CSV table of C-alpha atoms and ligand atoms in Angstrom, one decimal:
chain,number,residue,atom,x,y,z
A,1,MET,CA,0.0,0.0,0.0
A,2,ARG,CA,1.3,3.4,-1.0
A,3,HIS,CA,0.8,6.4,1.3
A,4,PHE,CA,1.7,9.8,0.0
A,5,LEU,CA,3.1,11.4,3.2
A,6,ASP,CA,6.0,13.5,2.1
A,7,ILE,CA,8.2,14.3,-0.9
A,8,ASN,CA,11.3,13.1,0.9
A,9,LYS,CA,9.6,9.8,1.7
A,10,THR,CA,8.7,9.0,-1.9
A,11,ASP,CA,11.2,7.6,-4.4
A,12,PRO,CA,12.4,10.1,-7.0
A,13,SER,CA,11.4,7.9,-9.9
A,14,GLU,CA,8.0,7.5,-8.4
A,15,LEU,CA,7.7,11.3,-8.0
A,16,ARG,CA,8.7,11.7,-11.6
A,17,SER,CA,6.1,9.2,-12.8
A,18,ILE,CA,3.5,11.1,-10.8
A,19,ILE,CA,4.4,14.4,-12.4
A,20,ASP,CA,4.5,12.9,-15.9
A,21,ARG,CA,1.1,11.3,-15.5
A,22,ALA,CA,-0.3,14.6,-14.2
A,23,ALA,CA,0.9,16.4,-17.2
A,24,ALA,CA,-0.5,13.7,-19.5
A,25,MET,CA,-3.9,13.7,-17.7
A,26,LYS,CA,-4.0,17.5,-18.0
A,27,THR,CA,-3.3,17.4,-21.7
A,28,ALA,CA,-5.9,14.6,-22.2
A,29,ARG,CA,-8.6,16.8,-20.7
A,30,ASN,CA,-7.7,19.3,-23.3
A,31,GLY,CA,-9.8,22.2,-22.0
A,32,ARG,CA,-13.0,20.2,-21.7
A,33,PRO,CA,-15.7,21.5,-19.3
A,34,LYS,CA,-14.6,21.0,-15.6
A,35,GLY,CA,-17.6,18.9,-14.6
A,36,THR,CA,-17.2,16.3,-17.3
A,37,PRO,CA,-15.6,13.0,-16.5
A,38,ASP,CA,-12.2,11.9,-17.8
A,39,ASP,CA,-12.1,9.3,-20.5
A,40,ASP,CA,-10.5,6.9,-18.0
A,41,GLN,CA,-12.5,6.4,-14.9
A,42,PRO,CA,-9.9,4.7,-12.6
A,43,LEU,CA,-11.7,5.7,-9.4
A,44,ALA,CA,-15.1,4.3,-10.5
A,45,GLY,CA,-16.8,2.7,-7.5
A,46,ARG,CA,-14.2,4.2,-5.1
A,47,MET,CA,-15.0,6.4,-2.1
A,48,VAL,CA,-12.5,9.0,-0.8
A,49,ALA,CA,-12.6,10.7,2.6
A,50,LEU,CA,-11.3,14.3,2.7
A,51,ILE,CA,-10.6,15.3,6.3
A,52,PHE,CA,-10.0,18.9,7.3
A,53,GLU,CA,-8.8,20.1,10.7
A,54,LYS,CA,-7.8,23.4,9.2
A,55,PRO,CA,-9.5,25.7,6.6
A,56,SER,CA,-8.9,25.1,2.9
A,57,THR,CA,-10.1,26.4,-0.5
A,58,ARG,CA,-7.7,24.8,-3.1
A,59,THR,CA,-7.0,21.5,-1.4
A,60,ARG,CA,-10.6,20.8,-0.6
A,61,VAL,CA,-12.0,21.8,-4.1
A,62,SER,CA,-9.2,20.3,-6.2
A,63,PHE,CA,-9.3,16.9,-4.4
A,64,ASP,CA,-13.1,16.8,-4.6
A,65,VAL,CA,-13.3,17.8,-8.3
A,66,GLY,CA,-10.3,15.5,-9.1
A,67,VAL,CA,-12.0,12.4,-7.6
A,68,ARG,CA,-15.2,13.1,-9.4
A,69,GLN,CA,-13.5,13.6,-12.8
A,70,MET,CA,-12.0,10.1,-12.3
A,71,GLY,CA,-15.3,8.6,-11.5
A,72,GLY,CA,-15.1,8.3,-7.7
A,73,GLN,CA,-17.1,9.8,-4.9
A,74,THR,CA,-16.0,12.0,-2.0
A,75,MET,CA,-17.0,12.8,1.5
A,76,VAL,CA,-15.6,16.1,2.9
A,77,LEU,CA,-15.3,15.8,6.8
A,78,SER,CA,-14.4,18.5,9.2
A,79,GLY,CA,-12.2,17.3,12.1
A,80,SER,CA,-14.3,19.2,14.7
A,81,GLU,CA,-17.5,17.5,13.6
A,82,MET,CA,-16.0,14.0,13.8
A,83,GLN,CA,-15.5,12.1,17.0
A,84,LEU,CA,-11.8,12.6,16.3
A,85,GLY,CA,-12.3,16.1,17.5
A,86,HIS,CA,-14.0,14.8,20.7
A,87,GLY,CA,-11.5,12.3,22.0
A,88,GLU,CA,-11.7,9.3,19.7
A,89,THR,CA,-8.1,8.2,18.9
A,90,ILE,CA,-6.6,8.6,15.6
A,91,ALA,CA,-5.8,4.9,15.4
A,92,ASP,CA,-9.5,4.0,15.9
A,93,THR,CA,-10.6,6.6,13.5
A,94,ALA,CA,-8.1,5.2,10.9
A,95,ARG,CA,-9.3,1.7,11.4
A,96,VAL,CA,-13.0,2.6,11.2
A,97,LEU,CA,-12.6,4.8,8.1
A,98,SER,CA,-10.7,2.1,6.4
A,99,ARG,CA,-13.8,-0.1,6.5
A,100,TYR,CA,-15.8,2.5,4.6
A,101,VAL,CA,-13.5,4.3,2.2
A,102,ASP,CA,-10.8,3.5,-0.3
A,103,LEU,CA,-8.5,6.5,0.4
A,104,ILE,CA,-8.0,9.1,3.1
A,105,MET,CA,-6.7,12.6,2.6
A,106,ILE,CA,-6.1,14.5,5.7
A,107,ARG,CA,-5.1,18.2,6.5
A,108,THR,CA,-4.1,18.5,10.1
A,109,PHE,CA,-1.9,20.2,12.6
A,110,GLU,CA,0.7,17.8,14.1
A,111,GLU,CA,2.6,15.6,11.7
A,112,GLN,CA,2.1,12.8,14.4
A,113,THR,CA,-1.7,12.7,13.5
A,114,LEU,CA,-0.9,12.0,9.8
A,115,LEU,CA,1.7,9.4,10.7
A,116,GLU,CA,-0.7,7.6,13.1
A,117,MET,CA,-3.5,7.7,10.5
A,118,ALA,CA,-1.2,6.1,8.0
A,119,GLU,CA,0.1,3.6,10.5
A,120,TYR,CA,-3.4,2.3,11.4
A,121,ALA,CA,-5.3,2.8,8.2
A,122,THR,CA,-5.5,-0.1,5.9
A,123,VAL,CA,-6.1,2.2,2.9
A,124,PRO,CA,-3.7,4.8,1.5
A,125,VAL,CA,-3.4,8.1,3.3
A,126,ILE,CA,-2.4,11.4,1.6
A,127,ASN,CA,-0.9,14.5,3.4
A,128,GLY,CA,-3.0,17.5,2.6
A,129,LEU,CA,-0.8,19.7,4.8
A,130,THR,CA,0.5,19.5,8.3
A,131,ASN,CA,2.4,22.1,10.4
A,132,ARG,CA,5.6,20.6,8.9
A,133,SER,CA,5.0,20.0,5.2
A,134,HIS,CA,2.7,20.4,2.2
A,135,PRO,CA,3.8,17.8,-0.4
A,136,CYS,CA,0.8,18.0,-2.8
A,137,GLN,CA,1.4,21.7,-3.2
A,138,ILE,CA,5.0,21.3,-4.2
A,139,MET,CA,4.2,18.5,-6.7
A,140,ALA,CA,1.9,21.0,-8.4
A,141,ASP,CA,4.6,23.6,-8.2
A,142,VAL,CA,7.3,21.3,-9.8
A,143,MET,CA,4.8,20.5,-12.5
A,144,THR,CA,4.1,24.2,-13.0
A,145,PHE,CA,7.7,25.1,-13.3
A,146,GLU,CA,8.4,22.4,-15.8
A,147,GLU,CA,5.4,23.3,-17.9
A,148,HIS,CA,6.7,26.8,-18.3
A,149,ARG,CA,10.5,26.3,-18.2
A,150,GLY,CA,11.4,22.7,-18.8
A,151,PRO,CA,13.3,20.4,-16.4
A,152,ILE,CA,13.7,21.8,-12.9
A,153,ARG,CA,16.9,19.8,-12.3
A,154,GLY,CA,19.8,22.1,-11.8
A,155,ARG,CA,17.7,25.3,-11.5
A,156,LYS,CA,17.9,27.8,-8.8
A,157,VAL,CA,14.9,28.3,-6.6
A,158,VAL,CA,14.8,31.1,-4.0
A,159,TRP,CA,12.4,31.0,-1.0
A,160,SER,CA,11.9,34.4,0.6
A,161,GLY,CA,10.2,34.7,4.0
A,162,ASP,CA,9.2,32.2,6.6
A,163,GLY,CA,10.8,28.8,6.5
A,164,ASN,CA,7.5,27.1,7.0
A,165,ASN,CA,5.7,23.9,6.0
A,166,VAL,CA,5.5,24.8,2.3
A,167,CYS,CA,9.2,25.8,2.4
A,168,GLY,CA,9.9,22.4,4.0
A,169,SER,CA,8.3,20.5,1.2
A,170,PHE,CA,10.3,22.7,-1.3
A,171,ILE,CA,13.5,21.7,0.4
A,172,HIS,CA,12.4,18.0,0.3
A,173,ALA,CA,11.7,18.5,-3.5
A,174,ALA,CA,15.2,20.1,-4.0
A,175,GLY,CA,16.8,16.9,-2.8
A,176,GLN,CA,14.5,14.5,-4.7
A,177,PHE,CA,14.2,16.4,-8.0
A,178,GLY,CA,17.9,17.8,-8.0
A,179,PHE,CA,17.5,21.6,-7.9
A,180,ASP,CA,19.2,24.1,-5.8
A,181,LEU,CA,17.4,26.2,-3.2
A,182,THR,CA,18.4,29.4,-1.5
A,183,PHE,CA,16.5,30.4,1.6
A,184,THR,CA,16.3,34.1,2.5
A,185,GLY,CA,14.7,35.2,5.7
A,186,PRO,CA,15.5,36.0,9.4
A,187,GLU,CA,17.4,33.4,11.3
A,188,THR,CA,14.6,32.9,13.8
A,189,LEU,CA,12.4,31.6,10.9
A,190,ASP,CA,14.9,29.3,9.2
A,191,PRO,CA,13.6,26.1,7.7
A,192,GLU,CA,14.2,22.9,9.7
A,193,ALA,CA,17.9,22.1,9.9
A,194,GLY,CA,17.2,18.4,9.3
A,195,PHE,CA,15.4,19.1,6.0
A,196,VAL,CA,18.3,21.2,4.9
A,197,ASP,CA,20.9,18.6,5.8
A,198,GLU,CA,19.0,15.8,4.1
A,199,ALA,CA,18.6,17.7,0.8
A,200,ARG,CA,22.4,18.7,0.9
A,201,ALA,CA,23.2,15.0,1.5
A,202,LYS,CA,21.3,14.2,-1.7
A,203,GLY,CA,23.5,16.7,-3.6
A,204,SER,CA,21.3,19.7,-3.6
A,205,ASN,CA,23.0,23.1,-3.0
A,206,ILE,CA,21.0,24.6,-0.2
A,207,VAL,CA,22.1,28.1,0.7
A,208,ILE,CA,21.0,30.3,3.6
A,209,GLU,CA,21.4,34.0,2.6
A,210,ARG,CA,20.1,36.8,4.9
A,211,ASP,CA,20.2,39.4,2.2
A,212,PRO,CA,17.2,39.0,-0.1
A,213,ALA,CA,18.7,41.0,-3.0
A,214,ARG,CA,21.8,38.9,-3.0
A,215,ALA,CA,19.8,35.6,-2.6
A,216,VAL,CA,17.7,36.2,-5.7
A,217,GLN,CA,20.6,36.8,-8.0
A,218,GLY,CA,20.3,34.3,-10.9
A,219,ALA,CA,17.1,32.8,-9.6
A,220,ASP,CA,14.9,30.7,-12.0
A,221,LEU,CA,12.0,30.8,-9.6
A,222,VAL,CA,11.2,33.0,-6.5
A,223,VAL,CA,8.7,31.7,-4.0
A,224,THR,CA,7.0,33.0,-0.9
A,225,ASP,CA,4.2,32.2,1.3
A,226,THR,CA,2.1,33.9,4.0
A,227,TRP,CA,4.0,35.3,7.0
A,228,VAL,CA,1.6,33.8,9.5
A,229,SER,CA,0.5,30.2,8.9
A,230,MET,CA,-2.6,28.6,10.1
A,231,HIS,CA,-0.8,26.8,13.0
A,232,ASP,CA,1.0,30.0,14.1
A,233,PRO,CA,-0.4,31.9,17.0
A,234,GLN,CA,-2.1,35.2,16.0
A,235,SER,CA,-0.2,36.8,18.8
A,236,ALA,CA,2.9,36.4,16.7
A,237,ARG,CA,1.5,38.4,13.8
A,238,GLU,CA,3.1,41.7,14.6
A,239,ARG,CA,6.5,40.4,15.4
A,240,ARG,CA,6.5,38.3,12.3
A,241,HIS,CA,5.5,41.2,10.1
A,242,ASN,CA,8.3,43.3,11.6
A,243,GLN,CA,10.8,40.5,11.0
A,244,LEU,CA,9.7,39.7,7.5
A,245,ARG,CA,8.9,43.0,6.0
A,246,GLY,CA,12.4,43.2,4.3
A,247,TYR,CA,11.7,39.9,2.6
A,248,GLN,CA,8.6,41.0,0.7
A,249,VAL,CA,8.7,39.9,-2.9
A,250,ASN,CA,8.2,43.1,-4.9
A,251,SER,CA,9.2,44.3,-8.4
A,252,ALA,CA,12.6,45.6,-7.2
A,253,LEU,CA,13.4,42.1,-5.8
A,254,MET,CA,12.2,40.3,-8.9
A,255,GLU,CA,14.5,42.5,-11.0
A,256,GLN,CA,17.4,41.0,-9.3
A,257,ALA,CA,16.4,37.5,-10.5
A,258,LYS,CA,16.8,36.1,-14.0
A,259,ASP,CA,14.8,38.0,-16.7
A,260,ASP,CA,12.6,35.0,-17.2
A,261,ALA,CA,12.3,34.0,-13.5
A,262,LEU,CA,8.9,32.7,-12.4
A,263,PHE,CA,7.1,33.8,-9.2
A,264,MET,CA,5.1,31.3,-7.2
A,265,HIS,CA,2.8,31.5,-4.1
A,266,CYS,CA,0.8,28.6,-3.0
A,267,LEU,CA,-2.1,30.9,-1.9
A,268,PRO,CA,-4.0,32.1,0.0
A,269,ALA,CA,-1.9,35.4,-0.1
A,270,HIS,CA,-2.0,38.5,1.9
A,271,ARG,CA,-1.5,40.9,-1.0
A,272,ASP,CA,1.0,43.5,-0.4
A,273,ASP,CA,2.5,41.8,2.7
A,274,GLU,CA,4.6,38.9,1.5
A,275,ALA,CA,4.3,39.8,-2.1
A,276,THR,CA,3.0,42.9,-3.9
A,277,SER,CA,-0.1,42.7,-6.2
A,278,GLU,CA,2.3,44.1,-8.9
A,279,VAL,CA,4.3,40.9,-8.7
A,280,MET,CA,1.4,38.5,-8.1
A,281,ASP,CA,-0.5,39.9,-11.2
A,282,GLY,CA,2.7,40.6,-13.1
A,283,PRO,CA,4.5,38.9,-16.0
A,284,HIS,CA,6.6,36.5,-13.8
A,285,SER,CA,3.6,35.2,-11.9
A,286,VAL,CA,2.2,31.7,-12.4
A,287,ILE,CA,0.2,31.5,-9.2
A,288,PHE,CA,-3.1,30.5,-10.8
A,289,ASP,CA,-1.4,27.8,-12.9
A,290,GLU,CA,-0.1,26.4,-9.6
A,291,ALA,CA,-3.6,26.4,-8.2
A,292,GLU,CA,-4.9,24.7,-11.3
A,293,ASN,CA,-2.1,22.1,-11.2
A,294,ARG,CA,-3.1,21.0,-7.7
A,295,LEU,CA,-6.0,19.3,-9.4
A,296,HIS,CA,-3.9,17.5,-12.0
A,297,ALA,CA,-1.0,16.6,-9.7
A,298,GLN,CA,-3.4,15.2,-7.0
A,299,LYS,CA,-5.3,13.1,-9.5
A,300,ALA,CA,-2.0,11.5,-10.4
A,301,ILE,CA,-1.1,11.1,-6.7
A,302,MET,CA,-4.4,9.4,-6.0
A,303,ARG,CA,-3.9,7.0,-8.9
A,304,TRP,CA,-0.4,6.2,-7.7
A,305,CYS,CA,-1.6,5.5,-4.2
A,306,LEU,CA,-4.4,3.2,-5.4
A,307,GLY,CA,-2.3,1.6,-8.2
A,308,VAL,CA,-4.9,2.4,-10.8
B,401,LIG,N1,-2.5,26.2,-1.2
B,401,LIG,C1,-3.4,25.6,-0.4
B,401,LIG,O1,-3.2,24.5,0.1
B,401,LIG,O2,-4.6,26.3,-0.3
B,401,LIG,P1,-5.8,25.9,0.6
B,401,LIG,O3,-5.4,26.2,2.1
B,401,LIG,O4,-6.9,26.9,0.1
B,401,LIG,O5,-6.2,24.5,0.5
B,402,LIG,N1,1.9,28.0,5.2
B,402,LIG,C1,0.5,28.1,5.1
B,402,LIG,C2,0.1,27.4,3.8
B,402,LIG,C3,-1.4,27.4,3.5
B,402,LIG,C4,-1.7,26.6,2.2
B,402,LIG,C5,-0.2,27.6,6.3
B,402,LIG,O1,0.2,26.5,6.7
B,402,LIG,O2,-1.1,28.2,6.7
């Protein structure tokens, strides 16, 4: 059984096959209406549970639409309305859900919840974001980069801002897909050292550079994310804004990157905080392609998990 828990836990050749299939499935739909089924119906007769312990727009809708396009059915569950949110163990929840559904996607807080779900479920489990990582997002981002610019191997990606969960999965991807990544942000918000060490051990050049203008020199891709994540206490908001203001992605910063550099943001964004609207809506930006590619990448991830 194949769980999709993290990019660094999935073999590079499997990751590549998922991206290739996502691209092929996207092409096969060839702009047909969103509500129409795919020609292939690999999820026919299958039921997928989508569990959310945090808010979501993209993950929720893209998984739901993706399952339906492939002929399956979904149930969207909010953690607080399940017994899970009222003291039932994750292990028991996993064992029960496995009797009803064929696949579980969960967005949660602690990574331990995801890992326990995967340990006790007898069906595949997909990570739809934890406090530590967001692998589905970065699969879509790699797909998006390659769609616009060709192979990501050997390219320079710059992450500006908070070394958060999305940044963590980008660092995992650097190791697995063989690109280089420069992190620029304040020391207190550095990405996890273990993630950095692991990507370096796989041959990726991971650089920490405090000066954002220097960091983005020669960048093929500049990425940022919200300064305050869903798991961060709101009380940290003002301090983080003060710490991160200098790492805003604006036109002046993008000018330091390569002329054809792309700009990405997983969304939702706080416009004119972490990135200006000028950049988000400007010529480098591929933010809505990223959002669309969540759909295609996750369809390929679900097929991989189910072996269909
Ligand atoms: N990027 C992303 O995961 O968005 P949602 O929080 O809307 O799902
Ligand atoms: N870092 C953000 C990503 C949202 C998709 C968060 O965890 O809130």
